[in-house]
Coordinates of C-alpha atoms in Angstrom, one line a residue:
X1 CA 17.5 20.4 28.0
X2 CA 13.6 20.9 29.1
X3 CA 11.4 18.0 28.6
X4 CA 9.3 20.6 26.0
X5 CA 13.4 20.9 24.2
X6 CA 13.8 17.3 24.3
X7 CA 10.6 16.3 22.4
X8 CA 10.5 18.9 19.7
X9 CA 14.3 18.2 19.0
X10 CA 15.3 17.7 15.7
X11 CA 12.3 19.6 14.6
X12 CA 12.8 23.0 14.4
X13 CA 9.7 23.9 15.9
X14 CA 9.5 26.3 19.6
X15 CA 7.2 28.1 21.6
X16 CA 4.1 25.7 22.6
X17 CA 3.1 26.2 26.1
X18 CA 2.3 22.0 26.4
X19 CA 3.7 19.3 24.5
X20 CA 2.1 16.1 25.2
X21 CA 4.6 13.7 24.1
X22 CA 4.0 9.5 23.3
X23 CA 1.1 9.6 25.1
X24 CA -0.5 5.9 24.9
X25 CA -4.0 5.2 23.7
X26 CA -5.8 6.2 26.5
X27 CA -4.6 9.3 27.1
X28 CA -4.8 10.6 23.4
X29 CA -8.5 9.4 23.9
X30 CA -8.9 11.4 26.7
X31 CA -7.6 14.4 24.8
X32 CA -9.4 14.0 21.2
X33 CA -12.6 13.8 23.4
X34 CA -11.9 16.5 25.9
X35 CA -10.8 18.5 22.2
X36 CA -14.0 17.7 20.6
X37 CA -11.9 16.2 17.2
X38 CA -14.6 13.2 17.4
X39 CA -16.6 10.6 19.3
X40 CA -16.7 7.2 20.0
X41 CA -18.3 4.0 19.0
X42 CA -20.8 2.3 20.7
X43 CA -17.7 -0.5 20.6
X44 CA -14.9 1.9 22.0
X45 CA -13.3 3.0 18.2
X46 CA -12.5 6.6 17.9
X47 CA -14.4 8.1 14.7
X48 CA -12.9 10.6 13.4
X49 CA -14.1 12.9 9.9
X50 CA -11.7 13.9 7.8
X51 CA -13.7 16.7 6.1
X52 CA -12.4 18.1 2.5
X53 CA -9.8 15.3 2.0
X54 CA -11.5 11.9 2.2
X55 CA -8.2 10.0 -0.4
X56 CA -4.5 10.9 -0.4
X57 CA -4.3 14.3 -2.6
X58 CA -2.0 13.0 -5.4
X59 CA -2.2 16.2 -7.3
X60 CA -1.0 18.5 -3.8
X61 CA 2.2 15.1 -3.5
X62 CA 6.3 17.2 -4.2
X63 CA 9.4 15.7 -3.5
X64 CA 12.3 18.4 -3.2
X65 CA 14.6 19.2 -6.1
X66 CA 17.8 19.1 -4.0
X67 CA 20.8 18.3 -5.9
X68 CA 22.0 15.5 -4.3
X69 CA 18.6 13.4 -5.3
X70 CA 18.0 15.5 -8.6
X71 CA 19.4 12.3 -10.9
X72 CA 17.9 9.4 -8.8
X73 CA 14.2 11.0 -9.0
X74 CA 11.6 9.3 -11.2
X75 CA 10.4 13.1 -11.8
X76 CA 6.2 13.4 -13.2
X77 CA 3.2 12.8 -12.6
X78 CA 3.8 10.8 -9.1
X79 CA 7.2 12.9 -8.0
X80 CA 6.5 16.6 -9.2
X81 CA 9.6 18.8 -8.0
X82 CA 9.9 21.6 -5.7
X83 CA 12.6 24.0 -5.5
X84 CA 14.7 23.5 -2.2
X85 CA 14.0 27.8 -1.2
X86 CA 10.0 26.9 -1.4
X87 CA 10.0 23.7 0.6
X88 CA 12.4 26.1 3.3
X89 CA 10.0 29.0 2.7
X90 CA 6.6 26.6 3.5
X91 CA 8.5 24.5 6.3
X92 CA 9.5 28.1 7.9
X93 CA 5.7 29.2 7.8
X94 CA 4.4 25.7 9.1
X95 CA 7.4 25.6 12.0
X96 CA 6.0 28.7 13.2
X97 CA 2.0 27.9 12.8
X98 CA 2.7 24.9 15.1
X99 CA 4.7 26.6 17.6
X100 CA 2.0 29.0 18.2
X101 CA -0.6 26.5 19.6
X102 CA -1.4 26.1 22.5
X103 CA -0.7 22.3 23.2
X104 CA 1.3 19.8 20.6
X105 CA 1.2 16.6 20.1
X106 CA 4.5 14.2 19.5
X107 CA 4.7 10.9 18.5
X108 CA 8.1 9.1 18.1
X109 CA 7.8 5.6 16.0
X110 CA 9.7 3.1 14.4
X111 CA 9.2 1.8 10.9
X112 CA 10.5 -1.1 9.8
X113 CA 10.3 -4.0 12.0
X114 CA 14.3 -5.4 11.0
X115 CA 16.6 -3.9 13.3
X116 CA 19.2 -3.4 10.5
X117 CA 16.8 -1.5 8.5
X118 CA 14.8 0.8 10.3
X119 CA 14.2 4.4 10.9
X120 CA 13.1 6.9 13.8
X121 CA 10.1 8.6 13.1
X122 CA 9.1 11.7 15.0
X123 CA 5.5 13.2 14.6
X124 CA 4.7 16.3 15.2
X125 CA 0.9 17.5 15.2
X126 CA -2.1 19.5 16.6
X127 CA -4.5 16.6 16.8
X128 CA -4.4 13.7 19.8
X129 CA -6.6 11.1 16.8
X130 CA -3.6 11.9 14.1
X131 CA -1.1 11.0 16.6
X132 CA -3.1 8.3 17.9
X133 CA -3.5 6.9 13.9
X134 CA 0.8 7.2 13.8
X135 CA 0.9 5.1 17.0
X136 CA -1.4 2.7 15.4
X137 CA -0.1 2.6 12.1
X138 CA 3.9 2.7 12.9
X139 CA 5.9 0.2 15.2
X140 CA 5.9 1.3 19.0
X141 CA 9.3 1.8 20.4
X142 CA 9.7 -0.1 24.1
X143 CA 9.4 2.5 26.9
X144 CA 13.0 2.3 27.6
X145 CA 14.1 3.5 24.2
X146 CA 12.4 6.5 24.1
X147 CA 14.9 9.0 26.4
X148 CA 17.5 8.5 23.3
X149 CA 15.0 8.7 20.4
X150 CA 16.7 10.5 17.8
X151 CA 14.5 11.1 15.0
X152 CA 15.7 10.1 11.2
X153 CA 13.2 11.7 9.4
X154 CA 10.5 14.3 11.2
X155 CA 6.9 14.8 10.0
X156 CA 5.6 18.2 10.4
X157 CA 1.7 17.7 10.7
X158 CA -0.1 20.4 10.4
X159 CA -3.9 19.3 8.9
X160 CA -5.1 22.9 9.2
X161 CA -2.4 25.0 8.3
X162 CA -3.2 26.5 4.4
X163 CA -0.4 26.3 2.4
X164 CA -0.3 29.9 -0.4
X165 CA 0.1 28.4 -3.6
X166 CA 2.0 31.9 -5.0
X167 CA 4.7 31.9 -2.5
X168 CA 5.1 28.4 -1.9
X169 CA 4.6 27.1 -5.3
X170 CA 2.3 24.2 -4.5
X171 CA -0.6 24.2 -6.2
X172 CA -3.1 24.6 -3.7
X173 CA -4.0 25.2 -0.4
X174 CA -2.8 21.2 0.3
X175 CA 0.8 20.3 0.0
X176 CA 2.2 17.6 1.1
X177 CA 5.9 17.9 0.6
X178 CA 9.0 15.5 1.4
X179 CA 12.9 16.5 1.3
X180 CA 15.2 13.3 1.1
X181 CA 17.9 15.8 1.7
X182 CA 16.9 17.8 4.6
X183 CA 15.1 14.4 5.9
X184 CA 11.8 16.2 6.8
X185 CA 8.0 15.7 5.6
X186 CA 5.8 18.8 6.0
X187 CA 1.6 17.3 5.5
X188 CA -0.4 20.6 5.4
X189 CA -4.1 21.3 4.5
X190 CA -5.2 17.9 4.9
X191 CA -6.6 15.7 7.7
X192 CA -6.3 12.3 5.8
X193 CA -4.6 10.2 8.2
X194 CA -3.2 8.4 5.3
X195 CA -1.0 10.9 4.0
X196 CA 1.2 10.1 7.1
X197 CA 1.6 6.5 6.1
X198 CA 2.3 7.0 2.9
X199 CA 5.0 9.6 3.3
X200 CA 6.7 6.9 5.4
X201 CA 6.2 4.4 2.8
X202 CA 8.0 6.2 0.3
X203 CA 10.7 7.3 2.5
X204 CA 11.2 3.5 2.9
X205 CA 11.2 3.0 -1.0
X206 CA 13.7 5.7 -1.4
X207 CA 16.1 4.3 1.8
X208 CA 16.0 0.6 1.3
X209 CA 17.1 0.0 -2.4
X210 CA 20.5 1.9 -1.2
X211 CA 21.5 -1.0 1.6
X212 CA 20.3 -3.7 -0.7
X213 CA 16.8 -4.3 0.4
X214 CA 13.4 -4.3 -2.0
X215 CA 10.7 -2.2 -0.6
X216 CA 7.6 -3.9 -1.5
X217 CA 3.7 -2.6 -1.5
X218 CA 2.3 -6.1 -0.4
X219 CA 0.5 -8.3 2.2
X220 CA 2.9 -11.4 3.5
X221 CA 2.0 -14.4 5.9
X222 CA 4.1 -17.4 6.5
X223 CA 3.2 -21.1 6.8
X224 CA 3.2 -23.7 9.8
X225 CA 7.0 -25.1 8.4
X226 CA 7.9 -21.2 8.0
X227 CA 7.4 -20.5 4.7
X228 CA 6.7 -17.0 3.9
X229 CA 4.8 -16.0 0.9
X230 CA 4.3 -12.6 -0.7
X231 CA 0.9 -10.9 -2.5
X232 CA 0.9 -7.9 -4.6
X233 CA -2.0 -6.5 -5.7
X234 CA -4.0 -3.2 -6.3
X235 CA -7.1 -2.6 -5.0
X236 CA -9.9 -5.3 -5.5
X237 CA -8.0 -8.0 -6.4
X238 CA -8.2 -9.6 -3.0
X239 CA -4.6 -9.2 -1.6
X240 CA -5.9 -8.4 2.0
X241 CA -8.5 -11.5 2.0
X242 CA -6.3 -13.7 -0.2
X243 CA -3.4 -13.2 2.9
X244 CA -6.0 -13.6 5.5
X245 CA -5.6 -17.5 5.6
X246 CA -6.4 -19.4 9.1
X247 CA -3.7 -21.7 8.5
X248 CA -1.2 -19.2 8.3
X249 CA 0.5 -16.3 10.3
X250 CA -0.1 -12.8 9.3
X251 CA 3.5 -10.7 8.8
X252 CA 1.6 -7.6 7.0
X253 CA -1.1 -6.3 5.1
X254 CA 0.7 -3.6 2.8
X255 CA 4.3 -3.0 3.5
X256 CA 7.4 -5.1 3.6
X257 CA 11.1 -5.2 3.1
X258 CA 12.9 -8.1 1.5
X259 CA 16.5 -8.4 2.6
X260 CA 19.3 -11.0 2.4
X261 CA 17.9 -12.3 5.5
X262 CA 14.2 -12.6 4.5
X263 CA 10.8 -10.2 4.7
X264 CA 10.2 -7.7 7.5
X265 CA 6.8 -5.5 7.8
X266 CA 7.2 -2.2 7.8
X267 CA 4.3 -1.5 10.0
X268 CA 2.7 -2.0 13.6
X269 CA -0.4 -1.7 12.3
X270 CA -3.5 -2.0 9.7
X271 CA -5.0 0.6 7.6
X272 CA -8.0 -1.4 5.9
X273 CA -10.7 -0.3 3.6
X274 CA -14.4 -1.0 5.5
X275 CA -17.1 -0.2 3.1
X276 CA -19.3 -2.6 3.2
X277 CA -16.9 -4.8 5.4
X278 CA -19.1 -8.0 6.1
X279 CA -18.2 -9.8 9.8
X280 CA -19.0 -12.6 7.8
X281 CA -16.6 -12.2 5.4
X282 CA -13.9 -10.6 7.1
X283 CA -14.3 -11.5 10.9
X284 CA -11.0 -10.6 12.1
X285 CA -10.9 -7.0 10.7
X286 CA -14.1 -6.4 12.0
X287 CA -13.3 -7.3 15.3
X288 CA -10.4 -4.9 15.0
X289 CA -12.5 -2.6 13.7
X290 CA -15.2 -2.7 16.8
X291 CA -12.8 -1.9 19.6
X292 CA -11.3 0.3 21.9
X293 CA -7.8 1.5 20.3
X294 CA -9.2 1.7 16.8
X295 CA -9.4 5.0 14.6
X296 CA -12.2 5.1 12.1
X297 CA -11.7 7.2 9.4
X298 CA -15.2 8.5 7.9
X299 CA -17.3 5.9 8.9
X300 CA -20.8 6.9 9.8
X301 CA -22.5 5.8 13.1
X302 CA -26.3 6.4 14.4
X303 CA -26.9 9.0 17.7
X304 CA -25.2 5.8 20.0
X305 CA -22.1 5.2 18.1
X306 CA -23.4 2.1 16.1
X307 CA -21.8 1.8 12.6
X308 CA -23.1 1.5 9.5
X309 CA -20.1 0.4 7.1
X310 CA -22.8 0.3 4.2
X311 CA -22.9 4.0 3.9
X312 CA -20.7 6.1 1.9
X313 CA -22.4 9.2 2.3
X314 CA -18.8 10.7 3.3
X315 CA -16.8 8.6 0.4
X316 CA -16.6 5.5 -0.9
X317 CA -12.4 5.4 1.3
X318 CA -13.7 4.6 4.8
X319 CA -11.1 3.3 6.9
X320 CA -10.0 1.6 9.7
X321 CA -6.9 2.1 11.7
X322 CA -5.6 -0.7 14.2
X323 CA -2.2 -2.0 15.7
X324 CA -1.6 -5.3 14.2
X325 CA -2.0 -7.0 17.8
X326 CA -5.6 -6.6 17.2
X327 CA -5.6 -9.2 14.4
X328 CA -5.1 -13.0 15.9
X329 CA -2.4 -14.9 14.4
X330 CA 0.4 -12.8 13.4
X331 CA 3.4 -13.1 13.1
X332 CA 5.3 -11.6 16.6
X333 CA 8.3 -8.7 15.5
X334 CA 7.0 -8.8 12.1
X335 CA 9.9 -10.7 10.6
X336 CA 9.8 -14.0 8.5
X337 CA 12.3 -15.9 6.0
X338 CA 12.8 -15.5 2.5
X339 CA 9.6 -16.3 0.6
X340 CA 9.2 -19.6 -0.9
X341 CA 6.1 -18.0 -3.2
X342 CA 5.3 -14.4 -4.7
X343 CA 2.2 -14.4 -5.4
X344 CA 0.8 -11.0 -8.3
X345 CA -2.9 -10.6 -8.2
X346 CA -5.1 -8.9 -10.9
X347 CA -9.0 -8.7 -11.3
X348 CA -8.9 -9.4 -15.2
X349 CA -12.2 -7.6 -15.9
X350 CA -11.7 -8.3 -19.5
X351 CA -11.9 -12.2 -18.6
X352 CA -9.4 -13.7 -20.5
X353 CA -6.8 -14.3 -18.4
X354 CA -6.5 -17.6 -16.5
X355 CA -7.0 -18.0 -12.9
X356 CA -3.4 -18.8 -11.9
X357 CA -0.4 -19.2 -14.0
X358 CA 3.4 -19.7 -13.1
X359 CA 5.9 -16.8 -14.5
X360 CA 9.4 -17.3 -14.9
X361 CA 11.6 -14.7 -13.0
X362 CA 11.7 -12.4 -16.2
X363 CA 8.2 -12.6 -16.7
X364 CA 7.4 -11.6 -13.1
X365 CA 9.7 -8.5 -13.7
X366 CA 7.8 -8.2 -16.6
X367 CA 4.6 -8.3 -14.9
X368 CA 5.7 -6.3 -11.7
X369 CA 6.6 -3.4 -13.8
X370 CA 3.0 -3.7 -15.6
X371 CA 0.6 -4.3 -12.5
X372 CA -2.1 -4.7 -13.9
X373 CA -5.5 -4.7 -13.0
X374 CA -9.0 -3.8 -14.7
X375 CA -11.6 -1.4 -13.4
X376 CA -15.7 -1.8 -13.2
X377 CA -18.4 0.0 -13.2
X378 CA -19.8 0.4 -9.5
X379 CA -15.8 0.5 -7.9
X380 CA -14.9 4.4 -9.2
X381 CA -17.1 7.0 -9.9
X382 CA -17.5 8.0 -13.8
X383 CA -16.9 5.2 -15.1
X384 CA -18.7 3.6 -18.0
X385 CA -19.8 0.0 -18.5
X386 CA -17.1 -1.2 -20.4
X387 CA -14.0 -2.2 -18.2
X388 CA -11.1 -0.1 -18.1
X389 CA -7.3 -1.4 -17.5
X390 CA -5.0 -0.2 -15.1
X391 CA -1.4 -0.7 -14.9
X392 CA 0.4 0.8 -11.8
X393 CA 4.3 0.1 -11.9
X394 CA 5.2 -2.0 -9.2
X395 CA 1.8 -2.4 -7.8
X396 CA 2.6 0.8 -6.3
X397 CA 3.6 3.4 -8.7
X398 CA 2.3 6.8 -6.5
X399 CA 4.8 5.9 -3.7
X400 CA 7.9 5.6 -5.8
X401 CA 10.4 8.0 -5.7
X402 CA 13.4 5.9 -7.5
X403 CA 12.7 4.8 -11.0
X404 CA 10.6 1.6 -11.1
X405 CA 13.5 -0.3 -12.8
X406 CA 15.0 0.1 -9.7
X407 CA 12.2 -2.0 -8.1
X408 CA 12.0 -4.4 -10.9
X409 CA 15.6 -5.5 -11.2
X410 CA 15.9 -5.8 -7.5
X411 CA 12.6 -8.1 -7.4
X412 CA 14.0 -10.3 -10.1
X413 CA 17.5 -10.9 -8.6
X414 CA 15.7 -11.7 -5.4
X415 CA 13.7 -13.8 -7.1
X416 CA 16.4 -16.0 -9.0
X417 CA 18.9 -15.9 -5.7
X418 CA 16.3 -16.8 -2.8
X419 CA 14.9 -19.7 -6.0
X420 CA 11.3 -18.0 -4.8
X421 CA 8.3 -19.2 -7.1
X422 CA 6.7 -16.8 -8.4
X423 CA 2.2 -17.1 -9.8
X424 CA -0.2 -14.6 -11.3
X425 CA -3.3 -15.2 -10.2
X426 CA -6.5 -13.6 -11.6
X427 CA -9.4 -13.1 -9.2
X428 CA -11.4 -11.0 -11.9
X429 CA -13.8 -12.8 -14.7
X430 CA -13.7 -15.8 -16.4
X431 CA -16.5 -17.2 -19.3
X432 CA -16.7 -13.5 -20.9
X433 CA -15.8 -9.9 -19.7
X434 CA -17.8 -8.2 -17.2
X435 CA -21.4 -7.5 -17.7
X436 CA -21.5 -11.3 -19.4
X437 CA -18.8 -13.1 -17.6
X438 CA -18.9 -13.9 -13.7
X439 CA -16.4 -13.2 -11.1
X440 CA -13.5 -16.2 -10.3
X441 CA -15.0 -18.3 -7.6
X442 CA -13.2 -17.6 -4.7
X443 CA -13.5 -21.3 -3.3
X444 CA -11.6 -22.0 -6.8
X445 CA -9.1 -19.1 -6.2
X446 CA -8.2 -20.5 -2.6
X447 CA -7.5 -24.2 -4.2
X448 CA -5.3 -22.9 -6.8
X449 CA -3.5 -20.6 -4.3
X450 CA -3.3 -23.4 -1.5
X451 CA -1.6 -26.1 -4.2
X452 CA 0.8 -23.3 -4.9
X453 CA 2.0 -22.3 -1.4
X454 CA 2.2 -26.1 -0.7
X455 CA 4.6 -26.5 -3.4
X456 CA 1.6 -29.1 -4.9
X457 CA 1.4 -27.2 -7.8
X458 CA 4.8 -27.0 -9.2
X459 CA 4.7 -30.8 -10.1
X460 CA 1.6 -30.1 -12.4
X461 CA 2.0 -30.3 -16.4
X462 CA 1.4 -26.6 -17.8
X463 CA 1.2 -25.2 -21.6
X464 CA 2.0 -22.2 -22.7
X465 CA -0.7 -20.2 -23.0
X466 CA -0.8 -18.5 -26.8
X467 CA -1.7 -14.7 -25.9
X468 CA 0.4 -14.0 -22.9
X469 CA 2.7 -16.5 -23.0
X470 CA 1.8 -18.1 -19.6
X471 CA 2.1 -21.3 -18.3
X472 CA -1.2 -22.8 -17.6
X473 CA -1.5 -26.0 -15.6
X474 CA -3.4 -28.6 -17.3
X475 CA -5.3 -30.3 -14.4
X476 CA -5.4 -29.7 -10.9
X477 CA -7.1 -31.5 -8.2
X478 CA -11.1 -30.1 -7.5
X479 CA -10.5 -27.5 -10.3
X480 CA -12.8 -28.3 -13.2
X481 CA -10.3 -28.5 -16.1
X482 CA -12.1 -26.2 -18.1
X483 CA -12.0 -23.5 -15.4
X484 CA -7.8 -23.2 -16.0
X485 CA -7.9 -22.6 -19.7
X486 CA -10.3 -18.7 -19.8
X487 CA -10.6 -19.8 -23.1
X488 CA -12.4 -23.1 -23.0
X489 CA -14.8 -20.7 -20.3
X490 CA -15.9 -18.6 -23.3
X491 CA -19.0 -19.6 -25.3
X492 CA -17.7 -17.8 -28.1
X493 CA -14.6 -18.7 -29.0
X494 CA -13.9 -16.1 -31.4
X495 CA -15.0 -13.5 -28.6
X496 CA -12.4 -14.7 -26.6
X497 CA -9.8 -14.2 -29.1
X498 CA -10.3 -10.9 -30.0
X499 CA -11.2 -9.5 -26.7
X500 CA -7.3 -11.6 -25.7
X501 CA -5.5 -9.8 -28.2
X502 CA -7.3 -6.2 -27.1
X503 CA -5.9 -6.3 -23.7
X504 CA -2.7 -8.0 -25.3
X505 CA -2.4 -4.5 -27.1
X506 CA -2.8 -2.9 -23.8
X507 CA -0.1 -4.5 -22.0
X508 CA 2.4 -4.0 -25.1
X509 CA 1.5 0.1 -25.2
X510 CA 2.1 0.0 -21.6
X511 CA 5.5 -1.4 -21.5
X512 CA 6.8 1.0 -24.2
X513 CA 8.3 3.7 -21.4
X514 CA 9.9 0.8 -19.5
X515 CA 11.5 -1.2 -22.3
X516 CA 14.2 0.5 -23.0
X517 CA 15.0 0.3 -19.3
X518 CA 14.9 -3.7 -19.2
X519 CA 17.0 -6.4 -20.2
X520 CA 17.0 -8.9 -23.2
X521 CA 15.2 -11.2 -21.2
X522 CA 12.5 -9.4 -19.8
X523 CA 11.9 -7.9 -23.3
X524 CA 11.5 -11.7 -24.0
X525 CA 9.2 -12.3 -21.8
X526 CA 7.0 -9.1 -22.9
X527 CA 3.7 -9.6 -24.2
X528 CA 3.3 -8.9 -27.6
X529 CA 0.5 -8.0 -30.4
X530 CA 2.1 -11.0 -32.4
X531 CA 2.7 -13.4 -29.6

């Protein structure tokens, strides 16, 4: 077998005169430069400009309708189907697009940092920064692994490829479509780097649940006496900065695994949001962000290469790209023990939930299938000036591909086996919604989380809060009392009450498709109109 046969096997693409195969850093440099797909920073970062697609194109997102997966699919809005001859039709079109370039690029990855639970990735794509982003991004096999590598699932890359929406049924000229069954991801009419993470990520959610691990969308870090904690989130509730403690190890910033022998990151890498990233602030992203090795996604730089991370002239999504080594004080292998702590953040933009309260394992079920969050004006375009909720199942729900009871019953027998504590904590408002409340102090936010991952906390006296049903502690050390209680925040007390049992209305329409699903206990623990 030729060196050309060897890399493109398991692919089913032929015919490129170079293949330039897991190439390091330096020498995809040499060849995104030499290829003119972007420039550098005054620091060393590659900038790259993803044109058209700036986001993931959720619409353009199909899973294949083979009939061995047809039953376990969550099938709608996230998962649309696509009938196994289209996805061979498209694949067959794309093989044959990328076998008639001139040079190819191939990337072969890991993800999953537990031995036990991993899978070969192989890229294949016609751009030295995309493959330089997959290197980043996934876990880098040693050297000496590589002349076996047998890829599990292959990504066919092709970012300029359009796909015909009439003969291959997608529904424009960007498709971005994954078969379980034939084990191969085909990414075509977009150059969002993202879209190759994310593919992987829900490969991993549709994998682990089988061998009895819970694929998670969250950050994780672990303490000096080796207790890990977890942190779900969606965007703007402060998962990345809440994680980002000095006094404790890094494992990951977005994906992890929890198995009977404890968490393992998915990833080799980071993949952070840098709009308006403040070194201040943020010191260690920035850093990792001003580099040599990094991929900038977006970000705008003067005639020398200097960056401006204020301007979103290109989108609001600028991003960063950087192997995890890059960030001081992680954990090495990515692998910790079972967490001690689970930590579900929201920014309440309503300002009526309290800034940390402890949930019984049903009730973090409860609120795992819910993840909720609340939206601003100023954070999305088109919005209004009223606050809007969001609820995304799972804190994850567009990377699904199982049902998100799956997820939820496998979170809450983790939860009850492992004897892990779970908190919601609210980094949003507090003394009135937003446009009259202000934002959670963050000084507060780090007290309450630091006496909860110390174990400090649990010995507090709580009450049951009367809306949600939380457990609110009564007093906690450098916290003014009133601070725990949202309602004693609230000039008007009435206010608070009415504008309580609004999002309390929210939460029960939003839990109507998943009760049915759930058990008595969880259904319990749901918040109700007439709790």
């Amino acid at each position: 077998m030729t060196s050309v046969d060897a890399a493109l096997s398991g692919t089913g693409v032929t015919g490129p005169a170079a293949i330039h195969a897991n190439l390091t850093a330096p020498g995809l440099y040499a060849h995104a430069l030499q290829r003119g797909e972007g420039r550098l920073s005054a620091d060393g970062a590659f900038m790259a400009v993803t044109g058209q697609h700036t986001g993931r194109s959720v619409q353009d997102k199909f899973v294949v309708d083979d009939p061995e997966v047809h039953d376990a699919i969550w099938w709608g809005k996230v998962n649309r189907p696509m009938p196994p001859a289209n996805f061979a039709r498209l694949t067959a079109k794309v093989r044959t697009w990328l076998g008639q370039k001139p040079e190819l690029f191939v990337q072969d990855l890991y993800a999953g940092a537990d031995p036990a639970h991993r899978i070969r990735v192989r890229l294949v794509t016609t751009n030295a920064w995309h493959a330089l982003f997959a290197r980043n991004m996934f876990i880098r096999p040693p050297r000496e692994e590589l002349a076996a590598f047998k890829p599990d699932y292959v990504i066919l890359h092709a970012p300029e490829y359009e796909a015909d929406p009439e003969e291959d049924g997608c529904r424009s000229a960007t498709c971005i479509a994954l078969s379980f069954a034939a084990r191969t991801i085909c990414i075509a009419g977009t150059s969002y780097a993202g879209e190759i993470k994310k593919s992987i990520f829900t490969v991993m959610n549709w994998i682990l649940p089988e061998r009895g691990v819970l694929p998670m969308h969250c950050s994780a870090n672990v303490g000096k006496a080796g207790d890990a904690a977890l942190f779900f989130g969606l965007s703007g509730t402060g998962k990345t900065t809440l994680s980002s403690d000095p006094e404790r190890a890094l494992v990951g910033d977005d994906e992890h695994g929890w198995s009977d022998d404890g968490i393992f990151n998915f990833e080799g890498g980071c993949y952070a949001k840098v709009i308006k990233l403040s070194r201040e602030a943020e010191p260690q992203i920035w850093d990792a962000s001003h580099r040599f090795g990094a991929v900038l996604e977006n970000v705008i730089g003067d005639a020398f290469g200097n960056l401006d991370l204020d301007d979103n002239s290109l989108t609001e999504n600028t991003r960063s790209c950087y192997p995890i080594e890059f960030i001081p004080n992680t954990v090495p292998g990515g692998v910790a023990g079972k967490p001690r702590n689970v930590v579900m953040l929201t920014a309440d933009a309503f300002g009526v939930l309290p800034p940390i309260a402890k949930l019984t394992p049903a009730q973090a079920m409860y609120h795992f299938l819910s993840g909720y969050t609340a939206r601003v004006a100023g954070t999305e375009k088109g919005m209004g000036k009223e606050p809007q909720a969001t609820f995304s199942t799972c804190f994850g729900a567009p990377f699904l591909p199982r049902h998100p009871e799956v997820y939820g019953r496998m979170l809450e027998e983790r939860i009850k086996r492992d004897g892990a504590q779970v908190w919601l904590v609210n980094t949003g408002w507090t003394g009135g919604a937003y446009g009259t409340g202000k934002r959670m102090s963050i000084q507060h936010t780090r007290a309450l989380l630091r006496a909860a991952l110390d174990g400090s906390l649990t010995k507090a006296e709580f009450v049951r809060d009367p809306f949600f049903g939380l457990m609110i502690p009564k007093a906690v050390p450098g916290i003014p009392s009133e601070v725990l209680n949202p309602r004693e925040t609230w000039a008007d007390k009435d206010a608070y009450d009415r504008q309580a049992k609004q999002l309390v209305s929210l939460f029960e329409k939003n839990f109507e498709s998943f009760a049915g699903a759930v058990g008595d206990d969880v259904k319990a623990a749901a918040i109700r109109a007439a709790a």
